Structures are given as structure tokens and as C-alpha cells.
Amino acid sequence: MKPEVLSFKPQVGWSIEQILEHVTLTNHFLLILIRKGKRKAIELSTKKDLKSVLESYQYNLQALDAIAKHKSFNWIRPEHMEPKGDKELGQIRSLLDDQIKECKELLKEMKNGEGTLYKTTMTVNNLGKIDVYQYIYFLCQHAKRHIVQMQKVMNEYSKFKEAE
């Protein structure tokens, strides 16, 4: 993608570079919670009957699907998740790659369903208590939300260039 598209500032919202930086910042903080949850879930798996928990497990991912829809709910993100513009695109790409790899590794470490055993409160969109797998799904849905936002920025850029 051309640098002028990546840095194009739409009338409302962030540039694609800013969106990508925001995604890496959000992932960073979500991964802190996911790592902690994974440790606690694996610890709980030695104390709880995982098989019986899994037999009654409710997937209930529908509540998390709204996270993928841009502007589907009101949320004011914390300041520490605001892009500052201090990362180069190469750094952002590398961070995203590392974060995706880490999610895959975390899932491998909880391959028997352990992630269902530990829940933490998610305040975004009043989701309440969600388990470690649902946190990972949230992370993916958040990225999906911003892919839609980036598409809108590209569309606005195209219209801007046509009008020139």
C-alpha cells in the first residue's frame, strides 16, 4: 500500500497507520490479561474436573460479535490505547506478527480446553465475565472491527483522489 494512503487522514477518525498502531496497543494490553488468564487457567486445570466443565460449556460468542462491527456501540478507549505516531510501519507490522504468533502459542498451551476455567471481567460493551478463549476471540474481533474502519479510510482516500 502506498505511503500516502497509509498516512491519509480522513475527515473523521484516524489514518490507517494510526489504526494499526492502536490495534497493536490494544493487543498489547489484552495479551497481558490473556497471559495471566492462561497461567491461572492451567493452574486451575490441576484442581478442577476439566471434563465436566467442558461438557456444560456454553460458547456464547454472539455477544462478542458486536466487537467486530465498527461503531456498533459507544466506547471511549483508555488514553494508553491512543496512537501516538511514534512507531514506524515496519515496527507495527513486526508487532502485529509477534502478537498473532503469541495468540497461536497461547492456544497451543491450552489445547485441552483449560482456557474455559478462568474468567475475567470485560467492561467493553458490558460483556461481563469472559474466559481466556473469549478474550482471544475479542482480540480478533477488535482487529476485524478496525479492518472495516481501514477500508472506509481507503474508500475516502479514493474519493479524495478522484475529486482532485
CSV table of N, CA and C in Angstrom, one decimal:
chain,number,residue,atom,x,y,z
A,1,MET,N,0.8,-1.2,0.0
A,1,MET,CA,0.0,0.0,0.0
A,1,MET,C,0.9,1.2,0.0
A,2,LYS,N,0.5,2.2,-0.7
A,2,LYS,CA,1.3,3.4,-0.9
A,2,LYS,C,1.3,4.2,0.4
A,3,PRO,N,2.5,4.8,0.7
A,3,PRO,CA,2.6,5.6,2.0
A,3,PRO,C,1.5,6.7,2.1
A,4,GLU,N,1.1,7.4,1.0
A,4,GLU,CA,0.1,8.4,1.1
A,4,GLU,C,-1.2,7.9,1.5
A,5,VAL,N,-1.5,6.6,1.1
A,5,VAL,CA,-2.8,6.0,1.6
A,5,VAL,C,-2.7,5.7,3.1
A,6,LEU,N,-1.6,5.2,3.5
A,6,LEU,CA,-1.4,4.8,4.9
A,6,LEU,C,-1.5,6.0,5.8
A,7,SER,N,-1.0,7.2,5.4
A,7,SER,CA,-0.9,8.4,6.2
A,7,SER,C,-2.1,9.3,6.0
A,8,PHE,N,-3.0,9.0,5.0
A,8,PHE,CA,-4.1,9.8,4.7
A,8,PHE,C,-5.0,10.0,5.9
A,9,LYS,N,-5.3,11.2,6.3
A,9,LYS,CA,-6.2,11.5,7.5
A,9,LYS,C,-7.6,11.7,7.0
A,10,PRO,N,-8.5,10.8,7.3
A,10,PRO,CA,-9.9,11.1,6.9
A,10,PRO,C,-10.5,12.3,7.6
A,11,GLN,N,-11.7,12.7,7.1
A,11,GLN,CA,-12.3,13.9,7.8
A,11,GLN,C,-12.7,13.6,9.2
A,12,VAL,N,-13.0,12.3,9.5
A,12,VAL,CA,-13.3,11.9,10.9
A,12,VAL,C,-12.5,10.6,11.1
A,13,GLY,N,-11.8,10.6,12.2
A,13,GLY,CA,-11.1,9.4,12.6
A,13,GLY,C,-9.6,9.4,12.3
A,14,TRP,N,-9.0,8.2,12.4
A,14,TRP,CA,-7.6,8.0,12.3
A,14,TRP,C,-7.2,7.6,10.9
A,15,SER,N,-5.9,7.8,10.6
A,15,SER,CA,-5.3,7.3,9.4
A,15,SER,C,-5.1,5.8,9.6
A,16,ILE,N,-4.8,5.1,8.5
A,16,ILE,CA,-4.6,3.6,8.6
A,16,ILE,C,-3.4,3.4,9.5
A,17,GLU,N,-2.3,4.1,9.4
A,17,GLU,CA,-1.1,4.0,10.3
A,17,GLU,C,-1.6,4.1,11.7
A,18,GLN,N,-2.4,5.1,12.0
A,18,GLN,CA,-2.8,5.3,13.4
A,18,GLN,C,-3.7,4.1,13.9
A,19,ILE,N,-4.6,3.6,13.0
A,19,ILE,CA,-5.5,2.5,13.3
A,19,ILE,C,-4.6,1.3,13.6
A,20,LEU,N,-3.6,1.0,12.8
A,20,LEU,CA,-2.8,-0.2,13.0
A,20,LEU,C,-2.0,-0.1,14.3
A,21,GLU,N,-1.5,1.2,14.6
A,21,GLU,CA,-0.8,1.4,15.9
A,21,GLU,C,-1.8,1.1,17.1
A,22,HIS,N,-3.0,1.6,17.0
A,22,HIS,CA,-4.0,1.4,18.0
A,22,HIS,C,-4.2,-0.1,18.2
A,23,VAL,N,-4.3,-0.8,17.1
A,23,VAL,CA,-4.6,-2.3,17.3
A,23,VAL,C,-3.4,-3.0,18.0
A,24,THR,N,-2.2,-2.6,17.7
A,24,THR,CA,-1.0,-3.2,18.4
A,24,THR,C,-1.1,-2.8,19.9
A,25,LEU,N,-1.4,-1.6,20.2
A,25,LEU,CA,-1.5,-1.1,21.6
A,25,LEU,C,-2.6,-1.9,22.4
A,26,THR,N,-3.7,-2.0,21.7
A,26,THR,CA,-4.8,-2.8,22.4
A,26,THR,C,-4.5,-4.2,22.6
A,27,ASN,N,-3.9,-4.8,21.5
A,27,ASN,CA,-3.4,-6.2,21.6
A,27,ASN,C,-2.4,-6.4,22.8
A,28,HIS,N,-1.5,-5.4,22.9
A,28,HIS,CA,-0.5,-5.5,24.0
A,28,HIS,C,-1.2,-5.6,25.4
A,29,PHE,N,-2.2,-4.8,25.6
A,29,PHE,CA,-2.9,-4.8,26.9
A,29,PHE,C,-3.8,-6.0,27.1
A,30,LEU,N,-4.4,-6.4,26.0
A,30,LEU,CA,-5.3,-7.7,26.0
A,30,LEU,C,-4.4,-8.9,26.3
A,31,LEU,N,-3.2,-8.9,25.6
A,31,LEU,CA,-2.3,-10.1,25.8
A,31,LEU,C,-1.8,-10.2,27.2
A,32,ILE,N,-1.6,-9.1,27.9
A,32,ILE,CA,-1.2,-9.1,29.3
A,32,ILE,C,-2.3,-9.9,30.1
A,33,LEU,N,-3.6,-9.6,29.9
A,33,LEU,CA,-4.7,-10.2,30.6
A,33,LEU,C,-4.8,-11.7,30.1
A,34,ILE,N,-4.6,-11.9,28.9
A,34,ILE,CA,-4.7,-13.3,28.3
A,34,ILE,C,-3.6,-14.2,28.9
A,35,ARG,N,-2.4,-13.7,29.0
A,35,ARG,CA,-1.2,-14.5,29.6
A,35,ARG,C,-1.5,-14.8,31.0
A,36,LYS,N,-2.0,-13.8,31.8
A,36,LYS,CA,-2.3,-14.0,33.2
A,36,LYS,C,-3.4,-15.1,33.3
A,37,GLY,N,-4.5,-14.9,32.5
A,37,GLY,CA,-5.6,-15.8,32.5
A,37,GLY,C,-5.2,-17.3,32.1
A,38,LYS,N,-4.3,-17.4,31.1
A,38,LYS,CA,-3.8,-18.7,30.7
A,38,LYS,C,-3.1,-19.4,31.9
A,39,ARG,N,-2.2,-18.6,32.6
A,39,ARG,CA,-1.5,-19.2,33.7
A,39,ARG,C,-2.5,-19.7,34.8
A,40,LYS,N,-3.5,-18.9,35.1
A,40,LYS,CA,-4.4,-19.2,36.1
A,40,LYS,C,-5.3,-20.4,35.7
A,41,ALA,N,-5.7,-20.4,34.4
A,41,ALA,CA,-6.5,-21.5,33.9
A,41,ALA,C,-5.8,-22.8,33.9
A,42,ILE,N,-4.5,-22.8,33.6
A,42,ILE,CA,-3.7,-24.1,33.6
A,42,ILE,C,-3.5,-24.5,35.0
A,43,GLU,N,-3.3,-23.6,35.9
A,43,GLU,CA,-3.2,-23.9,37.4
A,43,GLU,C,-4.6,-24.5,37.9
A,44,LEU,N,-5.7,-23.9,37.5
A,44,LEU,CA,-7.0,-24.5,37.8
A,44,LEU,C,-7.3,-25.9,37.3
A,45,SER,N,-6.7,-26.1,36.1
A,45,SER,CA,-6.9,-27.4,35.5
A,45,SER,C,-6.4,-28.6,36.3
A,46,THR,N,-5.5,-28.3,37.2
A,46,THR,CA,-5.0,-29.4,38.1
A,46,THR,C,-5.9,-29.6,39.3
A,47,LYS,N,-6.8,-28.6,39.5
A,47,LYS,CA,-7.7,-28.7,40.7
A,47,LYS,C,-9.1,-28.9,40.4
A,48,LYS,N,-9.5,-28.7,39.1
A,48,LYS,CA,-10.9,-28.8,38.7
A,48,LYS,C,-11.1,-30.0,37.8
A,49,ASP,N,-12.3,-30.5,37.6
A,49,ASP,CA,-12.6,-31.5,36.7
A,49,ASP,C,-12.9,-30.9,35.3
A,50,LEU,N,-11.9,-30.8,34.5
A,50,LEU,CA,-12.0,-30.1,33.2
A,50,LEU,C,-13.0,-30.7,32.3
A,51,LYS,N,-13.1,-32.1,32.4
A,51,LYS,CA,-14.1,-32.8,31.5
A,51,LYS,C,-15.5,-32.3,31.8
A,52,SER,N,-15.9,-32.2,33.1
A,52,SER,CA,-17.2,-31.9,33.4
A,52,SER,C,-17.5,-30.4,33.1
A,53,VAL,N,-16.5,-29.5,33.2
A,53,VAL,CA,-16.6,-28.1,32.8
A,53,VAL,C,-16.9,-28.0,31.3
A,54,LEU,N,-16.1,-28.8,30.6
A,54,LEU,CA,-16.3,-28.7,29.1
A,54,LEU,C,-17.6,-29.3,28.6
A,55,GLU,N,-18.2,-30.3,29.4
A,55,GLU,CA,-19.4,-30.8,29.0
A,55,GLU,C,-20.6,-29.8,29.1
A,56,SER,N,-20.5,-28.9,30.0
A,56,SER,CA,-21.5,-27.9,30.2
A,56,SER,C,-21.2,-26.5,29.7
A,57,TYR,N,-20.0,-26.5,29.0
A,57,TYR,CA,-19.6,-25.2,28.5
A,57,TYR,C,-20.5,-24.6,27.4
A,58,GLN,N,-20.8,-23.3,27.6
A,58,GLN,CA,-21.6,-22.5,26.6
A,58,GLN,C,-20.7,-21.6,25.8
A,59,TYR,N,-20.6,-21.8,24.5
A,59,TYR,CA,-19.7,-21.0,23.7
A,59,TYR,C,-20.1,-19.5,23.7
A,60,ASN,N,-21.3,-19.2,23.5
A,60,ASN,CA,-21.8,-17.8,23.6
A,60,ASN,C,-20.9,-16.7,23.0
A,61,LEU,N,-20.5,-16.9,21.8
A,61,LEU,CA,-19.6,-15.9,21.2
A,61,LEU,C,-20.4,-14.8,20.5
A,62,GLN,N,-21.8,-14.9,20.4
A,62,GLN,CA,-22.6,-13.9,19.8
A,62,GLN,C,-22.4,-12.5,20.5
A,63,ALA,N,-22.3,-12.5,21.8
A,63,ALA,CA,-22.1,-11.2,22.5
A,63,ALA,C,-20.8,-10.5,22.1
A,64,LEU,N,-19.8,-11.3,21.7
A,64,LEU,CA,-18.5,-10.8,21.3
A,64,LEU,C,-18.5,-10.4,19.8
A,65,ASP,N,-19.5,-10.8,19.0
A,65,ASP,CA,-19.5,-10.5,17.6
A,65,ASP,C,-19.7,-9.0,17.4
A,66,ALA,N,-20.4,-8.3,18.3
A,66,ALA,CA,-20.6,-6.8,18.1
A,66,ALA,C,-19.3,-6.1,18.1
A,67,ILE,N,-18.3,-6.7,18.7
A,67,ILE,CA,-17.0,-6.0,18.8
A,67,ILE,C,-16.4,-5.8,17.4
A,68,ALA,N,-16.7,-6.7,16.5
A,68,ALA,CA,-16.2,-6.6,15.1
A,68,ALA,C,-16.9,-5.5,14.3
A,69,LYS,N,-18.0,-5.0,14.7
A,69,LYS,CA,-18.8,-4.1,13.9
A,69,LYS,C,-18.4,-2.7,14.3
A,70,HIS,N,-17.8,-1.9,13.4
A,70,HIS,CA,-17.4,-0.6,13.6
A,70,HIS,C,-18.6,0.3,14.0
A,71,LYS,N,-18.4,1.0,15.1
A,71,LYS,CA,-19.4,1.9,15.6
A,71,LYS,C,-20.7,1.2,16.1
A,72,SER,N,-20.6,0.0,16.5
A,72,SER,CA,-21.8,-0.8,16.9
A,72,SER,C,-22.2,-0.5,18.4
A,73,PHE,N,-21.3,0.2,19.1
A,73,PHE,CA,-21.6,0.5,20.5
A,73,PHE,C,-20.7,1.7,20.9
A,74,ASN,N,-21.0,2.4,21.9
A,74,ASN,CA,-20.2,3.5,22.4
A,74,ASN,C,-19.1,3.0,23.3
A,75,TRP,N,-17.9,3.5,23.1
A,75,TRP,CA,-16.8,3.1,24.0
A,75,TRP,C,-15.8,4.2,23.9
A,76,ILE,N,-15.3,4.7,25.0
A,76,ILE,CA,-14.2,5.6,25.0
A,76,ILE,C,-13.0,4.8,25.5
A,77,ARG,N,-12.1,4.7,24.5
A,77,ARG,CA,-10.9,3.9,24.8
A,77,ARG,C,-10.0,4.6,25.8
A,78,PRO,N,-9.3,3.8,26.6
A,78,PRO,CA,-8.3,4.5,27.5
A,78,PRO,C,-7.2,5.2,26.8
A,79,GLU,N,-6.7,6.2,27.4
A,79,GLU,CA,-5.7,7.1,26.7
A,79,GLU,C,-4.4,6.2,26.3
A,80,HIS,N,-4.1,5.2,27.1
A,80,HIS,CA,-2.9,4.4,26.8
A,80,HIS,C,-3.1,3.6,25.5
A,81,MET,N,-4.3,3.5,25.0
A,81,MET,CA,-4.5,2.8,23.7
A,81,MET,C,-4.7,3.8,22.5
A,82,GLU,N,-4.4,5.0,22.7
A,82,GLU,CA,-4.5,6.0,21.7
A,82,GLU,C,-3.1,6.0,20.9
A,83,PRO,N,-3.2,6.0,19.6
A,83,PRO,CA,-1.9,6.0,18.8
A,83,PRO,C,-1.2,7.3,19.0
A,84,LYS,N,0.1,7.2,19.2
A,84,LYS,CA,1.0,8.4,19.4
A,84,LYS,C,1.8,8.8,18.2
A,85,GLY,N,1.8,7.9,17.2
A,85,GLY,CA,2.6,8.2,16.0
A,85,GLY,C,4.1,8.0,16.2
A,86,ASP,N,4.5,7.3,17.2
A,86,ASP,CA,5.9,7.1,17.5
A,86,ASP,C,6.5,5.8,17.0
A,87,LYS,N,5.7,5.0,16.2
A,87,LYS,CA,6.2,3.8,15.7
A,87,LYS,C,6.2,3.8,14.2
A,88,GLU,N,7.2,3.3,13.6
A,88,GLU,CA,7.3,3.2,12.1
A,88,GLU,C,6.4,2.0,11.7
A,89,LEU,N,6.0,2.0,10.5
A,89,LEU,CA,5.1,1.0,9.9
A,89,LEU,C,5.8,-0.4,10.0
A,90,GLY,N,7.1,-0.5,9.8
A,90,GLY,CA,7.8,-1.8,10.0
A,90,GLY,C,7.7,-2.3,11.4
A,91,GLN,N,7.8,-1.4,12.4
A,91,GLN,CA,7.7,-1.8,13.8
A,91,GLN,C,6.3,-2.3,14.0
A,92,ILE,N,5.3,-1.6,13.5
A,92,ILE,CA,3.9,-2.0,13.7
A,92,ILE,C,3.6,-3.4,13.1
A,93,ARG,N,4.1,-3.6,11.9
A,93,ARG,CA,4.0,-4.9,11.2
A,93,ARG,C,4.6,-6.0,12.0
A,94,SER,N,5.8,-5.8,12.5
A,94,SER,CA,6.5,-6.8,13.3
A,94,SER,C,5.8,-7.1,14.6
A,95,LEU,N,5.3,-6.0,15.3
A,95,LEU,CA,4.5,-6.2,16.5
A,95,LEU,C,3.2,-7.1,16.2
A,96,LEU,N,2.5,-6.7,15.1
A,96,LEU,CA,1.3,-7.5,14.8
A,96,LEU,C,1.6,-9.0,14.5
A,97,ASP,N,2.7,-9.2,13.8
A,97,ASP,CA,3.1,-10.6,13.5
A,97,ASP,C,3.4,-11.3,14.8
A,98,ASP,N,4.2,-10.7,15.7
A,98,ASP,CA,4.5,-11.3,17.0
A,98,ASP,C,3.3,-11.6,17.9
A,99,GLN,N,2.3,-10.6,17.8
A,99,GLN,CA,1.1,-10.8,18.6
A,99,GLN,C,0.3,-11.9,18.1
A,100,ILE,N,0.2,-12.1,16.8
A,100,ILE,CA,-0.5,-13.2,16.2
A,100,ILE,C,0.1,-14.5,16.6
A,101,LYS,N,1.4,-14.6,16.5
A,101,LYS,CA,2.2,-15.8,16.8
A,101,LYS,C,2.0,-16.1,18.3
A,102,GLU,N,2.0,-15.1,19.2
A,102,GLU,CA,1.7,-15.4,20.6
A,102,GLU,C,0.3,-15.9,20.8
A,103,CYS,N,-0.7,-15.4,20.2
A,103,CYS,CA,-2.0,-15.9,20.3
A,103,CYS,C,-2.1,-17.4,19.9
A,104,LYS,N,-1.4,-17.7,18.8
A,104,LYS,CA,-1.4,-19.1,18.4
A,104,LYS,C,-0.7,-20.0,19.4
A,105,GLU,N,0.4,-19.5,20.0
A,105,GLU,CA,1.1,-20.3,21.0
A,105,GLU,C,0.3,-20.4,22.3
A,106,LEU,N,-0.4,-19.4,22.7
A,106,LEU,CA,-1.2,-19.5,23.9
A,106,LEU,C,-2.3,-20.5,23.7
A,107,LEU,N,-2.9,-20.6,22.5
A,107,LEU,CA,-3.9,-21.6,22.2
A,107,LEU,C,-3.4,-23.0,22.2
A,108,LYS,N,-2.1,-23.2,21.7
A,108,LYS,CA,-1.5,-24.5,21.8
A,108,LYS,C,-1.3,-24.9,23.3
A,109,GLU,N,-0.9,-23.9,24.1
A,109,GLU,CA,-0.7,-24.2,25.5
A,109,GLU,C,-2.0,-24.6,26.3
A,110,MET,N,-3.1,-24.2,25.7
A,110,MET,CA,-4.4,-24.5,26.3
A,110,MET,C,-5.3,-25.4,25.4
A,111,LYS,N,-4.6,-26.3,24.8
A,111,LYS,CA,-5.2,-27.2,23.7
A,111,LYS,C,-6.3,-28.1,24.2
A,112,ASN,N,-6.4,-28.3,25.6
A,112,ASN,CA,-7.3,-29.3,26.1
A,112,ASN,C,-8.6,-28.6,26.7
A,113,GLY,N,-8.7,-27.3,26.5
A,113,GLY,CA,-9.9,-26.6,27.0
A,113,GLY,C,-9.7,-25.9,28.3
A,114,GLU,N,-8.4,-25.8,28.7
A,114,GLU,CA,-8.1,-25.2,30.0
A,114,GLU,C,-8.6,-23.7,30.1
A,115,GLY,N,-8.6,-23.0,28.9
A,115,GLY,CA,-9.0,-21.6,28.9
A,115,GLY,C,-10.4,-21.3,29.3
A,116,THR,N,-11.2,-22.4,29.4
A,116,THR,CA,-12.6,-22.2,29.9
A,116,THR,C,-12.7,-22.0,31.4
A,117,LEU,N,-11.6,-22.4,32.1
A,117,LEU,CA,-11.6,-22.4,33.6
A,117,LEU,C,-11.4,-21.1,34.3
A,118,TYR,N,-10.9,-20.1,33.6
A,118,TYR,CA,-10.6,-18.8,34.2
A,118,TYR,C,-11.3,-17.7,33.5
A,119,LYS,N,-12.1,-16.9,34.2
A,119,LYS,CA,-12.8,-15.8,33.7
A,119,LYS,C,-12.4,-14.5,34.3
A,120,THR,N,-12.4,-13.4,33.5
A,120,THR,CA,-12.1,-12.1,33.9
A,120,THR,C,-13.2,-11.1,33.4
A,121,THR,N,-13.4,-10.1,34.1
A,121,THR,CA,-14.4,-9.1,33.7
A,121,THR,C,-13.9,-8.3,32.5
A,122,MET,N,-14.8,-8.2,31.5
A,122,MET,CA,-14.5,-7.3,30.3
A,122,MET,C,-15.6,-6.2,30.3
A,123,THR,N,-15.1,-5.0,30.5
A,123,THR,CA,-16.1,-3.9,30.6
A,123,THR,C,-16.6,-3.4,29.2
A,124,VAL,N,-15.8,-3.6,28.2
A,124,VAL,CA,-16.2,-3.2,26.9
A,124,VAL,C,-17.6,-3.7,26.5
A,125,ASN,N,-18.5,-2.9,26.1
A,125,ASN,CA,-19.9,-3.3,25.7
A,125,ASN,C,-20.6,-4.1,26.7
A,126,ASN,N,-20.2,-3.9,28.0
A,126,ASN,CA,-20.8,-4.6,29.1
A,126,ASN,C,-20.8,-6.1,29.0
A,127,LEU,N,-19.7,-6.7,28.5
A,127,LEU,CA,-19.6,-8.1,28.3
A,127,LEU,C,-19.6,-8.9,29.5
A,128,GLY,N,-19.1,-8.4,30.6
A,128,GLY,CA,-19.1,-9.1,31.9
A,128,GLY,C,-17.9,-10.1,31.9
A,129,LYS,N,-18.1,-11.2,32.6
A,129,LYS,CA,-17.0,-12.2,32.8
A,129,LYS,C,-16.9,-13.1,31.5
A,130,ILE,N,-15.7,-13.1,31.0
A,130,ILE,CA,-15.4,-13.9,29.8
A,130,ILE,C,-14.2,-14.7,30.1
A,131,ASP,N,-14.1,-15.9,29.4
A,131,ASP,CA,-12.9,-16.8,29.7
A,131,ASP,C,-11.8,-16.4,28.8
A,132,VAL,N,-10.7,-17.1,28.9
A,132,VAL,CA,-9.4,-16.8,28.2
A,132,VAL,C,-9.6,-17.0,26.7
A,133,TYR,N,-10.3,-18.0,26.3
A,133,TYR,CA,-10.6,-18.2,24.8
A,133,TYR,C,-11.4,-17.0,24.3
A,134,GLN,N,-12.4,-16.6,25.1
A,134,GLN,CA,-13.2,-15.5,24.6
A,134,GLN,C,-12.4,-14.2,24.6
A,135,TYR,N,-11.4,-14.0,25.4
A,135,TYR,CA,-10.5,-12.9,25.4
A,135,TYR,C,-9.7,-12.9,24.0
A,136,ILE,N,-9.3,-14.0,23.7
A,136,ILE,CA,-8.6,-14.1,22.4
A,136,ILE,C,-9.5,-13.8,21.2
A,137,TYR,N,-10.7,-14.4,21.3
A,137,TYR,CA,-11.7,-14.1,20.3
A,137,TYR,C,-12.0,-12.5,20.3
A,138,PHE,N,-12.1,-11.9,21.4
A,138,PHE,CA,-12.3,-10.5,21.5
A,138,PHE,C,-11.2,-9.8,20.8
A,139,LEU,N,-9.9,-10.2,21.0
A,139,LEU,CA,-8.8,-9.6,20.4
A,139,LEU,C,-8.9,-9.6,18.8
A,140,CYS,N,-9.3,-10.8,18.3
A,140,CYS,CA,-9.5,-11.0,16.9
A,140,CYS,C,-10.7,-10.1,16.4
A,141,GLN,N,-11.8,-10.1,17.1
A,141,GLN,CA,-12.9,-9.3,16.7
A,141,GLN,C,-12.6,-7.8,16.7
A,142,HIS,N,-11.8,-7.3,17.6
A,142,HIS,CA,-11.3,-6.0,17.7
A,142,HIS,C,-10.5,-5.6,16.4
A,143,ALA,N,-9.6,-6.5,16.0
A,143,ALA,CA,-8.8,-6.3,14.8
A,143,ALA,C,-9.8,-6.2,13.6
A,144,LYS,N,-10.7,-7.1,13.5
A,144,LYS,CA,-11.7,-7.2,12.4
A,144,LYS,C,-12.4,-5.9,12.3
A,145,ARG,N,-12.8,-5.3,13.5
A,145,ARG,CA,-13.5,-4.0,13.5
A,145,ARG,C,-12.7,-3.0,12.8
A,146,HIS,N,-11.4,-3.0,13.1
A,146,HIS,CA,-10.6,-1.9,12.5
A,146,HIS,C,-10.2,-2.2,11.1
A,147,ILE,N,-10.3,-3.4,10.6
A,147,ILE,CA,-10.1,-3.7,9.2
A,147,ILE,C,-11.2,-3.0,8.4
A,148,VAL,N,-12.5,-3.0,8.9
A,148,VAL,CA,-13.6,-2.3,8.3
A,148,VAL,C,-13.3,-0.8,8.3
A,149,GLN,N,-12.8,-0.3,9.4
A,149,GLN,CA,-12.5,1.1,9.5
A,149,GLN,C,-11.4,1.5,8.5
A,150,MET,N,-10.4,0.7,8.3
A,150,MET,CA,-9.4,1.0,7.3
A,150,MET,C,-9.9,1.0,5.9
A,151,GLN,N,-10.8,0.1,5.6
A,151,GLN,CA,-11.5,0.0,4.3
A,151,GLN,C,-12.2,1.3,4.1
A,152,LYS,N,-12.9,1.9,5.1
A,152,LYS,CA,-13.6,3.1,4.9
A,152,LYS,C,-12.6,4.3,4.7
A,153,VAL,N,-11.4,4.2,5.3
A,153,VAL,CA,-10.4,5.3,5.1
A,153,VAL,C,-9.9,5.2,3.6
A,154,MET,N,-9.7,3.9,3.1
A,154,MET,CA,-9.2,3.7,1.7
A,154,MET,C,-10.3,4.2,0.8
A,155,ASN,N,-11.6,4.0,1.1
A,155,ASN,CA,-12.6,4.5,0.2
A,155,ASN,C,-12.7,6.0,0.2
A,156,GLU,N,-12.5,6.6,1.3
A,156,GLU,CA,-12.5,8.1,1.4
A,156,GLU,C,-11.3,8.6,0.6
A,157,TYR,N,-10.1,8.0,0.8
A,157,TYR,CA,-8.9,8.4,0.0
A,157,TYR,C,-9.2,8.3,-1.5
A,158,SER,N,-9.8,7.3,-2.0
A,158,SER,CA,-10.1,7.1,-3.4
A,158,SER,C,-11.0,8.2,-3.9
A,159,LYS,N,-12.0,8.6,-3.1
A,159,LYS,CA,-12.9,9.7,-3.5
A,159,LYS,C,-12.2,11.0,-3.5
A,160,PHE,N,-11.3,11.2,-2.5
A,160,PHE,CA,-10.5,12.4,-2.5
A,160,PHE,C,-9.6,12.5,-3.7
A,161,LYS,N,-9.0,11.4,-4.1
A,161,LYS,CA,-8.1,11.5,-5.3
A,161,LYS,C,-8.9,11.7,-6.6
A,162,GLU,N,-10.1,11.1,-6.6
A,162,GLU,CA,-10.9,11.3,-7.8
A,162,GLU,C,-11.3,12.8,-8.0
A,163,ALA,N,-11.6,13.4,-6.9
A,163,ALA,CA,-12.0,14.8,-6.9
A,163,ALA,C,-10.9,15.8,-7.2
A,164,GLU,N,-9.7,15.4,-7.1
A,164,GLU,CA,-8.6,16.3,-7.4
A,164,GLU,C,-8.5,16.7,-8.8
